[in-house]
Short mmCIF file of C-alpha atoms and ligand atoms in Angstrom, two decimals:
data_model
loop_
_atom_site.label_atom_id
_atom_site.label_comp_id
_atom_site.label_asym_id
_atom_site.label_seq_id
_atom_site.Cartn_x
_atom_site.Cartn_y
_atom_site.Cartn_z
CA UNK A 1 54.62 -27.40 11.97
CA UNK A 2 51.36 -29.47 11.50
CA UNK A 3 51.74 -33.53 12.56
CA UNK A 4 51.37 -35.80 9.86
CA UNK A 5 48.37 -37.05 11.60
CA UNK A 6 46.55 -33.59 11.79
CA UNK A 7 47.20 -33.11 7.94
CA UNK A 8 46.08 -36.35 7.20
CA UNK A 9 42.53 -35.41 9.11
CA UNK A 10 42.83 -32.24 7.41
CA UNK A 11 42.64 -34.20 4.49
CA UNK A 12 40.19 -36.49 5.60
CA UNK A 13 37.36 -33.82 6.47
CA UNK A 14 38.05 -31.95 3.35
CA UNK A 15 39.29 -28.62 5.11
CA UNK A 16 39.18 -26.25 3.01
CA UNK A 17 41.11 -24.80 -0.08
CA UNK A 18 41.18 -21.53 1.21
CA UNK A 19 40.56 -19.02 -1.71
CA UNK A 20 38.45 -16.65 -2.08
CA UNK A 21 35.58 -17.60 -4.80
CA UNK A 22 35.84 -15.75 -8.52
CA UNK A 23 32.50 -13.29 -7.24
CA UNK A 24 34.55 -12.10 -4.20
CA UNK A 25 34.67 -8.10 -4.23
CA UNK A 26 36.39 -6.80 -1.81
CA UNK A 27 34.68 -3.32 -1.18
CA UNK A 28 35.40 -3.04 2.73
CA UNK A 29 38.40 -1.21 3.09
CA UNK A 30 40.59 -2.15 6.40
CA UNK A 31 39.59 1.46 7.83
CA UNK A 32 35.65 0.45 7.11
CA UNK A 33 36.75 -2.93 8.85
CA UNK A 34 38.30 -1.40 11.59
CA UNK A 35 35.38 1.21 12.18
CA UNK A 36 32.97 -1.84 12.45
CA UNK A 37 35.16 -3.93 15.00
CA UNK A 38 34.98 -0.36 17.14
CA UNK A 39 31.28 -0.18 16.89
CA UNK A 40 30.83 -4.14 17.98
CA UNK A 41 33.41 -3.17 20.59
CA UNK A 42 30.92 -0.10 21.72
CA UNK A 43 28.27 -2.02 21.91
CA UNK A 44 30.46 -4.60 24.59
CA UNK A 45 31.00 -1.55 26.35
CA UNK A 46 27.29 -0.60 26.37
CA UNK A 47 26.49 -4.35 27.36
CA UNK A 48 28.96 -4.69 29.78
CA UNK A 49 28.77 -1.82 31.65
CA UNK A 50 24.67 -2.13 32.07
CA UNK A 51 25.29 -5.52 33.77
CA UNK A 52 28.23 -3.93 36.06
CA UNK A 53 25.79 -1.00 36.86
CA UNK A 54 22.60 -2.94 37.47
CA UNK A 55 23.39 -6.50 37.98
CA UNK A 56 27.03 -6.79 39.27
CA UNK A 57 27.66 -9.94 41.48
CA UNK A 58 24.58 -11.74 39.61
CA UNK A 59 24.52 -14.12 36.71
CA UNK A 60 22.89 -11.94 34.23
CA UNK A 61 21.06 -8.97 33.78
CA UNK A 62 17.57 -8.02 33.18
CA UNK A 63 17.92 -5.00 30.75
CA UNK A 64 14.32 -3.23 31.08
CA UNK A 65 13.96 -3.75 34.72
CA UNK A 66 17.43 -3.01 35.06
CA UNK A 67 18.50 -5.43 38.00
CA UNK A 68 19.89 -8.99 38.21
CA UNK A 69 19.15 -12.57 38.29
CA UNK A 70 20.65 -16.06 39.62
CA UNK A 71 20.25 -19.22 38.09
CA UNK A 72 20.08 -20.50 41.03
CA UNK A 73 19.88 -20.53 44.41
CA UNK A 74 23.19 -18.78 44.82
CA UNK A 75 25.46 -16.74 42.07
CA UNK A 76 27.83 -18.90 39.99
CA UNK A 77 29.21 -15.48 38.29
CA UNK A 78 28.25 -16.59 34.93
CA UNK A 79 28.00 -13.43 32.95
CA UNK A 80 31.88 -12.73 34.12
CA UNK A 81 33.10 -15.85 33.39
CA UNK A 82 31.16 -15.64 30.12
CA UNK A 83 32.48 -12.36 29.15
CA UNK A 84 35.89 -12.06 30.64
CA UNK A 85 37.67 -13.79 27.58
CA UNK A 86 35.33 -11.40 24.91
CA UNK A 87 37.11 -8.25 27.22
CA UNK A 88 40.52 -9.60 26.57
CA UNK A 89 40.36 -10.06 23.43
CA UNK A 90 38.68 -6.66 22.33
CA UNK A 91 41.40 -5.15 24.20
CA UNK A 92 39.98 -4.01 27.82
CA UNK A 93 42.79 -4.74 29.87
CA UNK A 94 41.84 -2.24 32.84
CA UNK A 95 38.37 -3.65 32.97
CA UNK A 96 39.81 -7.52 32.40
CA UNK A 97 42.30 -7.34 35.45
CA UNK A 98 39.64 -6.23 37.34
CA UNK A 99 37.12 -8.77 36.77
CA UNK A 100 39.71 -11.73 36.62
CA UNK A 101 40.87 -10.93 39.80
CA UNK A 102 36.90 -10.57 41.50
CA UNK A 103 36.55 -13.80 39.94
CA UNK A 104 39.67 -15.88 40.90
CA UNK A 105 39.03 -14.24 44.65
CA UNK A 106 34.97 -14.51 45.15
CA UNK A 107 34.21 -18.11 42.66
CA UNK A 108 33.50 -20.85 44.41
CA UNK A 109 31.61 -24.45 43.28
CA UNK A 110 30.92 -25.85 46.73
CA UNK A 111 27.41 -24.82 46.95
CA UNK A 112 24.72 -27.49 47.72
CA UNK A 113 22.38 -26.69 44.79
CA UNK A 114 22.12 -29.16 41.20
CA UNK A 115 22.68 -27.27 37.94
CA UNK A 116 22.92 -27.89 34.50
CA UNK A 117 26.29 -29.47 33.60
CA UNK A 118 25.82 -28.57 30.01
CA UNK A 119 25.35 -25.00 30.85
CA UNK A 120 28.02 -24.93 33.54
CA UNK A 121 30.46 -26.99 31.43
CA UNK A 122 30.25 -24.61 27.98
CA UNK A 123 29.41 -21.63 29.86
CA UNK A 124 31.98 -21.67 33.13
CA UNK A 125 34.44 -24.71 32.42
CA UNK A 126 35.07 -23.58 29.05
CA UNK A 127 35.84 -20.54 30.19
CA UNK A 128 37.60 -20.56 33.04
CA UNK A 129 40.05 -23.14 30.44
CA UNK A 130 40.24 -19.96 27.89
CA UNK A 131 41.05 -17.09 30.94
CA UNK A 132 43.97 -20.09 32.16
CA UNK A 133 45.24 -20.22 28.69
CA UNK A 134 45.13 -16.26 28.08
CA UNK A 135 46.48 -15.27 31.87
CA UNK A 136 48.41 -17.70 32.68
CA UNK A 137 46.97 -17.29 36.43
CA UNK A 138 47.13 -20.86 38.15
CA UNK A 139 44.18 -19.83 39.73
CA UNK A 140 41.60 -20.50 36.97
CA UNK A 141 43.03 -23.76 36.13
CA UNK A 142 42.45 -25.24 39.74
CA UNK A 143 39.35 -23.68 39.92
CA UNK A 144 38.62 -25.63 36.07
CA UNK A 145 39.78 -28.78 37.70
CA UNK A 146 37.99 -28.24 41.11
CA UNK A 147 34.63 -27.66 38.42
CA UNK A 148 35.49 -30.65 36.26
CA UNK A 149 35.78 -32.89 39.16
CA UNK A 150 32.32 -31.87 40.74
CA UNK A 151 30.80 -32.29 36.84
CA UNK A 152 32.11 -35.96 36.66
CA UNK A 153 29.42 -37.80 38.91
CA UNK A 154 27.27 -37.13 35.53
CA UNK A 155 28.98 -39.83 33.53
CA UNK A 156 27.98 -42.28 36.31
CA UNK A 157 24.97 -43.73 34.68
CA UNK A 158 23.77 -46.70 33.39
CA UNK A 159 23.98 -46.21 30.04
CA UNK A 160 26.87 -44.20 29.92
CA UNK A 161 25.05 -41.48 28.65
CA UNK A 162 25.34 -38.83 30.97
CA UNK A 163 22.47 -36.83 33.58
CA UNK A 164 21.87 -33.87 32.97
CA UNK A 165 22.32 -32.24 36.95
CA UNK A 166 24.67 -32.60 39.41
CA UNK A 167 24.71 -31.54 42.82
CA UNK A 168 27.62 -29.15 42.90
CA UNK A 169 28.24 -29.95 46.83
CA UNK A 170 26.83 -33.69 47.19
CA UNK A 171 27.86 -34.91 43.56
CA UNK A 172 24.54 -36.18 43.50
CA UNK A 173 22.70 -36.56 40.05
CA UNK A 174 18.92 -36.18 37.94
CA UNK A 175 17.27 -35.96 35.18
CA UNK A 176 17.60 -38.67 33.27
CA UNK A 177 15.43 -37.12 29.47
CA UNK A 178 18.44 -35.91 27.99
CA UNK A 179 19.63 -35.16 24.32
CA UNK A 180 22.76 -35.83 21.84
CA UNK A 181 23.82 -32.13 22.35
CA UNK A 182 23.89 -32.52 26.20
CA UNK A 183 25.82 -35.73 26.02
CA UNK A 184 27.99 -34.70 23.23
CA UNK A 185 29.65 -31.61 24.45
CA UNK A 186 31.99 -32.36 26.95
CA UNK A 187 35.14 -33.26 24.82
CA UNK A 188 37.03 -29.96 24.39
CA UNK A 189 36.38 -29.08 27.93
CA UNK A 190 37.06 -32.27 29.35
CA UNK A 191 39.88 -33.02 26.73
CA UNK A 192 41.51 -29.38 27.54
CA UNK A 193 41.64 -30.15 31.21
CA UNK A 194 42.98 -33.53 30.87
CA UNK A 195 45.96 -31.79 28.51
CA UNK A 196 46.76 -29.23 30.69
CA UNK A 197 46.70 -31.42 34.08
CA UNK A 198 48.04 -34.47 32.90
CA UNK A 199 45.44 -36.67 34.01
CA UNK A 200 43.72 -38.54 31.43
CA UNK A 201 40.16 -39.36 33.67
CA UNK A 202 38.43 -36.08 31.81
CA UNK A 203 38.99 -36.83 28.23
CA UNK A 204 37.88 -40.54 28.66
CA UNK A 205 34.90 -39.44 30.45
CA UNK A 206 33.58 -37.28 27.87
CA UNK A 207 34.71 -39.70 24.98
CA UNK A 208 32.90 -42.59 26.81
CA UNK A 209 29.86 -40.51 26.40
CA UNK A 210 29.87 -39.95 22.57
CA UNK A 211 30.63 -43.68 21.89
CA UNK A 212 27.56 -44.60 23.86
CA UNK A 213 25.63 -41.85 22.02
CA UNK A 214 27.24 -43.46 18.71
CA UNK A 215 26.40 -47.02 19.47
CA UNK A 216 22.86 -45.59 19.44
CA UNK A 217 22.28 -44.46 16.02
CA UNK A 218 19.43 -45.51 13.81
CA UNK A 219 20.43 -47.64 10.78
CA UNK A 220 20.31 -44.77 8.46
CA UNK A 221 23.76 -43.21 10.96
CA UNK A 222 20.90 -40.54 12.73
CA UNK A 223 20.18 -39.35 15.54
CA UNK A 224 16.80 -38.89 17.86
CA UNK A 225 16.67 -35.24 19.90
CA UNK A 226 15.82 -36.68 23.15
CA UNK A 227 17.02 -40.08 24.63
CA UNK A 228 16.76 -41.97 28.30
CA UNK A 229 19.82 -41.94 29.93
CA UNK A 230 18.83 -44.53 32.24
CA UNK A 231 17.15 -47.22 29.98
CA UNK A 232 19.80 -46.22 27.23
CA UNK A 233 16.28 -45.42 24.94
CA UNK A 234 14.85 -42.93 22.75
CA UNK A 235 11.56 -40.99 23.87
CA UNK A 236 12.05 -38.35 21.17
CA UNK A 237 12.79 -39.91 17.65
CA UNK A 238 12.82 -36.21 15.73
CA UNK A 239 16.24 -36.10 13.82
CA UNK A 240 17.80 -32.57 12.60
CA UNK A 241 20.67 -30.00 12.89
CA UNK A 242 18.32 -27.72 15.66
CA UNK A 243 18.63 -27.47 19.48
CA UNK A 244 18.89 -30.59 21.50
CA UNK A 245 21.50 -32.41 19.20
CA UNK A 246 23.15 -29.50 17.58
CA UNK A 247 26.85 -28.63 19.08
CA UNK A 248 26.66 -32.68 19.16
CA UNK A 249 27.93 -32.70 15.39
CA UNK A 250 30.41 -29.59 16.10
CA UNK A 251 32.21 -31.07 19.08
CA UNK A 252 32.88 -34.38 16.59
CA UNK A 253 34.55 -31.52 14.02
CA UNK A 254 36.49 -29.61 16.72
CA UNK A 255 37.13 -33.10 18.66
CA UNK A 256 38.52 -34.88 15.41
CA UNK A 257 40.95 -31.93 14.76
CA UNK A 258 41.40 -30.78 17.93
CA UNK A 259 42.83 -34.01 19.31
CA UNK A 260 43.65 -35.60 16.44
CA UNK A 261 40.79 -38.62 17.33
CA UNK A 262 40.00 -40.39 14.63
CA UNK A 263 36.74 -41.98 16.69
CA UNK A 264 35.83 -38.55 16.38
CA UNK A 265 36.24 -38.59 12.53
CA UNK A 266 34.61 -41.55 11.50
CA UNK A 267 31.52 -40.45 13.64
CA UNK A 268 31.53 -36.92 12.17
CA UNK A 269 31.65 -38.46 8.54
CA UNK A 270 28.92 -40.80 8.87
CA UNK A 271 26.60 -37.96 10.66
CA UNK A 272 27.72 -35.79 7.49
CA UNK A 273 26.75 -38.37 5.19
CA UNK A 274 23.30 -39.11 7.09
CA UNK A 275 22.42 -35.41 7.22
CA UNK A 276 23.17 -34.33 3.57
CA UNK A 277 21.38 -37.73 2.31
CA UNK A 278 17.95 -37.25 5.00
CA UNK A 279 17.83 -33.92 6.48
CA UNK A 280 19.39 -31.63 4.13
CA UNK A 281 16.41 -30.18 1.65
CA UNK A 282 16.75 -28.39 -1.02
CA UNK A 283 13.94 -26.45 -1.98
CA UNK A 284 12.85 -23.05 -4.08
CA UNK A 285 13.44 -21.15 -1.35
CA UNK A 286 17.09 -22.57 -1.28
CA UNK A 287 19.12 -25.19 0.69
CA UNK A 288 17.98 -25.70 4.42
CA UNK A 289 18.41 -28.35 6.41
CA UNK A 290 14.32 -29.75 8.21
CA UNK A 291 13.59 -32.57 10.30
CA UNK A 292 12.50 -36.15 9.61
CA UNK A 293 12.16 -39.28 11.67
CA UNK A 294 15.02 -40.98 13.08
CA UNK A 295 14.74 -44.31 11.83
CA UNK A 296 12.07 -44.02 8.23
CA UNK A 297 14.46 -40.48 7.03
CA UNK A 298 10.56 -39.31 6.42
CA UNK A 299 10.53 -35.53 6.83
CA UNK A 300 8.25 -34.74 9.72
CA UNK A 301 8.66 -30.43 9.37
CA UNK A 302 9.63 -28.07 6.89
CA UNK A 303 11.26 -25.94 10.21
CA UNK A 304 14.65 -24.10 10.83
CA UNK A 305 15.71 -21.20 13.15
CA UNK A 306 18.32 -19.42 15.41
CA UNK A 307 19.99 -22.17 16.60
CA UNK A 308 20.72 -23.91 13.59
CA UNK A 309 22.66 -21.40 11.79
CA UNK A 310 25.73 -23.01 13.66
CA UNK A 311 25.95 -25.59 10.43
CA UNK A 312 27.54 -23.42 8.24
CA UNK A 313 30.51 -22.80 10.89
CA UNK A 314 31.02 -26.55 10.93
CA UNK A 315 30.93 -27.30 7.38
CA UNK A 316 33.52 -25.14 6.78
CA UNK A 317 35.69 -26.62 9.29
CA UNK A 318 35.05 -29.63 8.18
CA UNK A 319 35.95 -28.53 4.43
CA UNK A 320 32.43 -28.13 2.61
CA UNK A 321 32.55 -24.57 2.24
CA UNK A 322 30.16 -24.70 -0.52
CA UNK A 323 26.93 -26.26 1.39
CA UNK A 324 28.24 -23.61 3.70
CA UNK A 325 27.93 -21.26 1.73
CA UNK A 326 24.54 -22.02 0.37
CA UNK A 327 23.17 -22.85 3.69
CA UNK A 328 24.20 -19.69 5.42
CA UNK A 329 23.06 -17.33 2.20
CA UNK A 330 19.27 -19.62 3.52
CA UNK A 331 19.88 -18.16 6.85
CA UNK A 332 20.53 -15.09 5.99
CA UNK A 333 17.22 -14.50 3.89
CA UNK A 334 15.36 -15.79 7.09
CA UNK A 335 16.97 -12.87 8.86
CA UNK A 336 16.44 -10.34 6.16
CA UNK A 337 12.31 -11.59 6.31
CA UNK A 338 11.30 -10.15 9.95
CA UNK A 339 14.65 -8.00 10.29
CA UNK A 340 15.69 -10.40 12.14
CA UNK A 341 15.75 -13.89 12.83
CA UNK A 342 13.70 -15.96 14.55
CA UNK A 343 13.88 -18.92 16.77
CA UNK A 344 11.76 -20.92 14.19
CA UNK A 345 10.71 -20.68 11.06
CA UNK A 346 8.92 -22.22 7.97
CA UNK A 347 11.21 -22.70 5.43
CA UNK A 348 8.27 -23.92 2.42
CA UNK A 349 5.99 -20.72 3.80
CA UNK A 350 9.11 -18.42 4.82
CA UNK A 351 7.50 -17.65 8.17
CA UNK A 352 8.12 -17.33 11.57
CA UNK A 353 6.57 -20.60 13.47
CA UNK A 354 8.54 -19.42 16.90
CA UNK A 355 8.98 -15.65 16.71
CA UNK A 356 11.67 -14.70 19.54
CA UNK A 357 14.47 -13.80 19.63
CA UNK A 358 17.58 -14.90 22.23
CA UNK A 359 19.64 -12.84 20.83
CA UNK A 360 21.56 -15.79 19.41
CA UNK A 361 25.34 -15.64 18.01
CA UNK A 362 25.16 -18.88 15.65
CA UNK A 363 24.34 -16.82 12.34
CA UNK A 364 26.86 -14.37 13.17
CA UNK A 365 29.63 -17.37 13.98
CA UNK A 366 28.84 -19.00 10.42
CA UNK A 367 29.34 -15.47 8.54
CA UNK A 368 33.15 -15.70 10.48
CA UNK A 369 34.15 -18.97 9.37
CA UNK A 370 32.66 -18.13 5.95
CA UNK A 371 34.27 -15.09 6.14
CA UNK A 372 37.63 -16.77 6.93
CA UNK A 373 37.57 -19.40 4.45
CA UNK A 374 36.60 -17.41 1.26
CA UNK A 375 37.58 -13.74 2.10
CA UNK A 376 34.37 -13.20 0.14
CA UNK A 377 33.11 -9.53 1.50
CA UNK A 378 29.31 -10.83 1.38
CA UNK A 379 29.72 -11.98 5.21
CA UNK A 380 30.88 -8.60 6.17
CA UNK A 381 28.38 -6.95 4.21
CA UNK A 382 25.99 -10.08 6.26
CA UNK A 383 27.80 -8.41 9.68
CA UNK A 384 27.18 -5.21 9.14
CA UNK A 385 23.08 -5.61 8.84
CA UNK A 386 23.19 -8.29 12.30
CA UNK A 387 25.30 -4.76 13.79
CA UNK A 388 22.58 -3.16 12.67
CA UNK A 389 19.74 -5.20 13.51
CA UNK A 390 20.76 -5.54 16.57
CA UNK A 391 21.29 -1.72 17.68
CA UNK A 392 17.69 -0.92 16.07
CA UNK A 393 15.77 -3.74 17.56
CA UNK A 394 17.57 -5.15 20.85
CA UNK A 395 19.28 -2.13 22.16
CA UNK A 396 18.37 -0.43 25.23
CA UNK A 397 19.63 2.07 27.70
CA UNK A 398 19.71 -0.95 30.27
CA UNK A 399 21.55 -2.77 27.84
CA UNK A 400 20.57 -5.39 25.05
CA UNK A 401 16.95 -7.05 25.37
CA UNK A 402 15.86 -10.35 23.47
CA UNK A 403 13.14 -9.87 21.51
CA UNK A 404 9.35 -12.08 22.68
CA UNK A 405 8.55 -11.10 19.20
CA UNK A 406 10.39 -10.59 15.14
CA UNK A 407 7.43 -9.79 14.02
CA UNK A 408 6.08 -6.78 16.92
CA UNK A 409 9.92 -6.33 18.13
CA UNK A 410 8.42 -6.30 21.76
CA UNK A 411 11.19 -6.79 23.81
CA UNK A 412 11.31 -9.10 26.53
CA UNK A 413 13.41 -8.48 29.98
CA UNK A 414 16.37 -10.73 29.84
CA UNK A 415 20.12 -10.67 28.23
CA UNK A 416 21.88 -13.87 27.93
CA UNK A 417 25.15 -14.27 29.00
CA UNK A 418 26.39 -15.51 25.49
CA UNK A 419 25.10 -12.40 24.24
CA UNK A 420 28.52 -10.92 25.85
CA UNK A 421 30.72 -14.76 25.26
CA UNK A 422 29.55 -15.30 21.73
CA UNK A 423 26.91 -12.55 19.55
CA UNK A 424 29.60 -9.80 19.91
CA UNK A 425 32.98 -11.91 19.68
CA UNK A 426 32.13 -13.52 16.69
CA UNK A 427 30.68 -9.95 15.17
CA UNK A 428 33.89 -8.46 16.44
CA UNK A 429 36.11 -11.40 14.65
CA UNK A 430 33.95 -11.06 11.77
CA UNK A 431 35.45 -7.33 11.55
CA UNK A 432 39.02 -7.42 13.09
CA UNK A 433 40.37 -11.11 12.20
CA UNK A 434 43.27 -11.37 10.30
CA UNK A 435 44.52 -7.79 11.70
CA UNK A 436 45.00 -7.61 15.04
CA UNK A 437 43.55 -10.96 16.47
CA UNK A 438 45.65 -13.91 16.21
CA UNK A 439 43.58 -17.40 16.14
CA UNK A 440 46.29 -20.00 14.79
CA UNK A 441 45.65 -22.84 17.03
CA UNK A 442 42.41 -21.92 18.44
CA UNK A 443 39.47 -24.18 18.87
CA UNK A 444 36.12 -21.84 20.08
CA UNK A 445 34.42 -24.61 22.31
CA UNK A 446 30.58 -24.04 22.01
CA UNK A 447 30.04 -21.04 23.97
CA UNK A 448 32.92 -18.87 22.08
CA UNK A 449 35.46 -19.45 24.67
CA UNK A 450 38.69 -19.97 22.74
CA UNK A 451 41.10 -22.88 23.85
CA UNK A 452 44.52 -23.23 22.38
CA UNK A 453 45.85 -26.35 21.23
CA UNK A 454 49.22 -25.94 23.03
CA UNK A 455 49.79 -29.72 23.38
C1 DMJ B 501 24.92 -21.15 23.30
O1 DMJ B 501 24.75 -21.28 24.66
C2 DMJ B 501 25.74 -22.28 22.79
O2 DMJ B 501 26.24 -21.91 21.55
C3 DMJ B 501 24.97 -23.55 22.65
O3 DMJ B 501 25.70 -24.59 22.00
C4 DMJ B 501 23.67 -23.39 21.91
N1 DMJ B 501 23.43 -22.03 21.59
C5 DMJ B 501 23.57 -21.06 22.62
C6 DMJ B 501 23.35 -19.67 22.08
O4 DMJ B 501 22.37 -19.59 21.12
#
């Protein structure tokens, strides 16, 4: 049963009615469902075993050249990590044991070498958290606290806003340019760990971080996308939905519900507010969401792309399934205009502005929510052409290639690991939710990797 306080957020961020709107056809039958989920599922397999066969003990694979490549100086195991929980749940229990137990025997953080703690936290942290929850194995969740105490030197800074390195060994930090989506996505990590281990340190530490972030809003409740973490100031004033501050606005969504923080809340609805009111533009080419100045609300570009097609998913947790819905029917007709989408594009000329393609998940995540909270058959029918898309442009026999170009479809030699966390998970959900994956209590922290509100 739901805590009064959880319905009362529930109430507060408008989650929504869940019914299906009046259009809704529903044309997919469960067996063209189910044939769907096994081709996204054959595609994993395809994915999968390229990086086993050409790239195994590396973080990610290189799908023309057909070998691996590290991050860094030395492996941190990141496309297993990344994809172990995606196995598990598509049902690949062989191939799961195996590479939980390569993992819990070969991972190790103490390596002198500085990395990304936003990367490392989403990517590895988050899910080493999920495989704990899912296997039950100790193992991950000392390695998760062994990670999360090597990641807290970050929060050490004068501002509170956190650094964006850390050496892994030394605990020693840099880089001090950092952005609201680097500072702001540490709570269901950090929050998870403190849950399951009792101690409290991990959750303040990441909360500290937001309400320094939040003290540093402009008058109109916006925020900048790059910001000093040292002198507590902006150096990049440019205010929008798009990489850099991004999974910022979700982790105040997942936080507020997830936890039941109401600091959370009251941020999220003012950042709502501030968005719809200066960034959100509605235009003949439909609703999308540009970019405009910090601290004037003047737009400054007409631009969108990959990356912000995560908006939709949050909207509809947050209740407004409508400007969801809108929004993500705008993303989809800058898919359907190159065959794909691209990183950027001009919304007033309906152009490409940045034409790769990362092979991001975000468009696909929004059609699941959407999918979830209307049962409306559009975002399957939405799936099906990303499934499709995505064999016809990015598929190779090396496994799946971004793309340098939407426009040429050149390929380019590289296969992110949230390709396997995130792209085909969500496009797998999209198809087999409801029927044989269970999500009641699940939170998907920012790389996919589902954590389970058990407390
Ligand atoms: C992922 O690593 C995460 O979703 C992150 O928040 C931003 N987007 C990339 C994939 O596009």
């Amino acid at each position: 049963m739901r805590s009064p306080v959880i319905i009362a957020l529930a109430i507060t961020l408008m989650l929504p009615a869940i019914c299906p709107p009046a259009e809704a056809q529903t044309r997919f039958t469960p067996e063209e469902k189910e044939r769907l989920a096994a081709s996204v599922r054959a595609e994993f397999a395809h994915a999968w075993s390229s990086y086993k066969k050409y790239a195994w003990g590396h973080d990610a694979l290189r799908p023309l050249s057909k070998t691996g490549f590290d991050w860094y100086k030395d492996p941190l195991m990141m496309a297993m990590v990344d994809a172990l929980d995606t196995m598990t749940m598509m049902g690949f229990k062989a191939e799961a044991d195996s590479t939980r137990e390569y993992v819990l025997t070969h991972l190790s953080f103490d390596h002198d070498m500085y990395v990304k703690a936003f990367e490392i936290n989403i990517r590895l942290l988050g899910g080493l958290l999920s495989n704990y929850q899912l296997s039950g194995d100790e193992r991950f969740l000392k390695l998760a606290k062994d990670l999360g105490d090597r990641l807290i030197p970050i929060f050490k800074s004068p501002s509170g806003l956190p650094y964006v390195e850390v050496n892994l060994r030394t605990g020693a930090v840099r880089g001090t340019k950092t952005n609201p989506a680097e500072i702001g996505t540490y709570l269901l990590e950090f929050g998870t760990l403190s849950r399951l281990t009792g101690d409290a340190k991990y959750y303040n530490y990441a909360k500290y971080a937001l309400l320094n972030l939040y003290e540093r809003r402009s008058d109109l409740g916006l925020y900048g996308d790059e910001i000093d973490c040292v002198t507590g100031e902006w150096t990049g004033t440019n205010s929008h939905i798009s990489a850099c501050i991004d999974s910022f606005f979700e982790y105040l969504v997942k936080g507020a519900l997830m936890f039941e923080d109401l600091d959370c809340l009251t941020m999220w609805r003012e950042s709502y507010l501030a968005l719809n009111t200066y960034v959100a533009d509605s235009t003949a080419n439909g609703l999308w969401y540009g970019r405009v100045d910090m601290n004037t609300g003047k737009r400054t570009a007409t631009v969108a792309g990959a990356l912000d097609a995560f908006y939709p998913a949050v909207l509809c947790l947050a209740g407004d399934v409508k400007q969801a819905a809108d929004l993500q029917a705008s993303f989809f007709r800058m898919w359907k205009r190159h065959g794909i989408e691209p990183a950027e594009f001009d919304y007033a000329k309906m152009e490409a502005t940045r034409p790769a393609y990362y092979l991001n998940p975000e468009i696909m995540e929004s059609a699941f929510y959407l999918y979830k909270a209307t049962g409306d058959d559009r975002y399957l029918e939405m799936g099906k052409v990303f499934l499709d898309s995505l064999k016809a442009y990015c598929r190779t026999d090396g496994g799946y290639a971004e793309l340098k170009s939407v426009i040429t479809k050149e390929k380019s030699d590289r296969m992110e690991t949230y390709f396997l966390a995130e792209t085909l998970k969500y496009l797998y959900l999209l198809f087999a939710s409801g029927d044989s994956v269970k999500l009641d209590g699940i939170f998907f922290n920012t790389e996919a990797h589902p954590l389970k509100r058990t407390w």
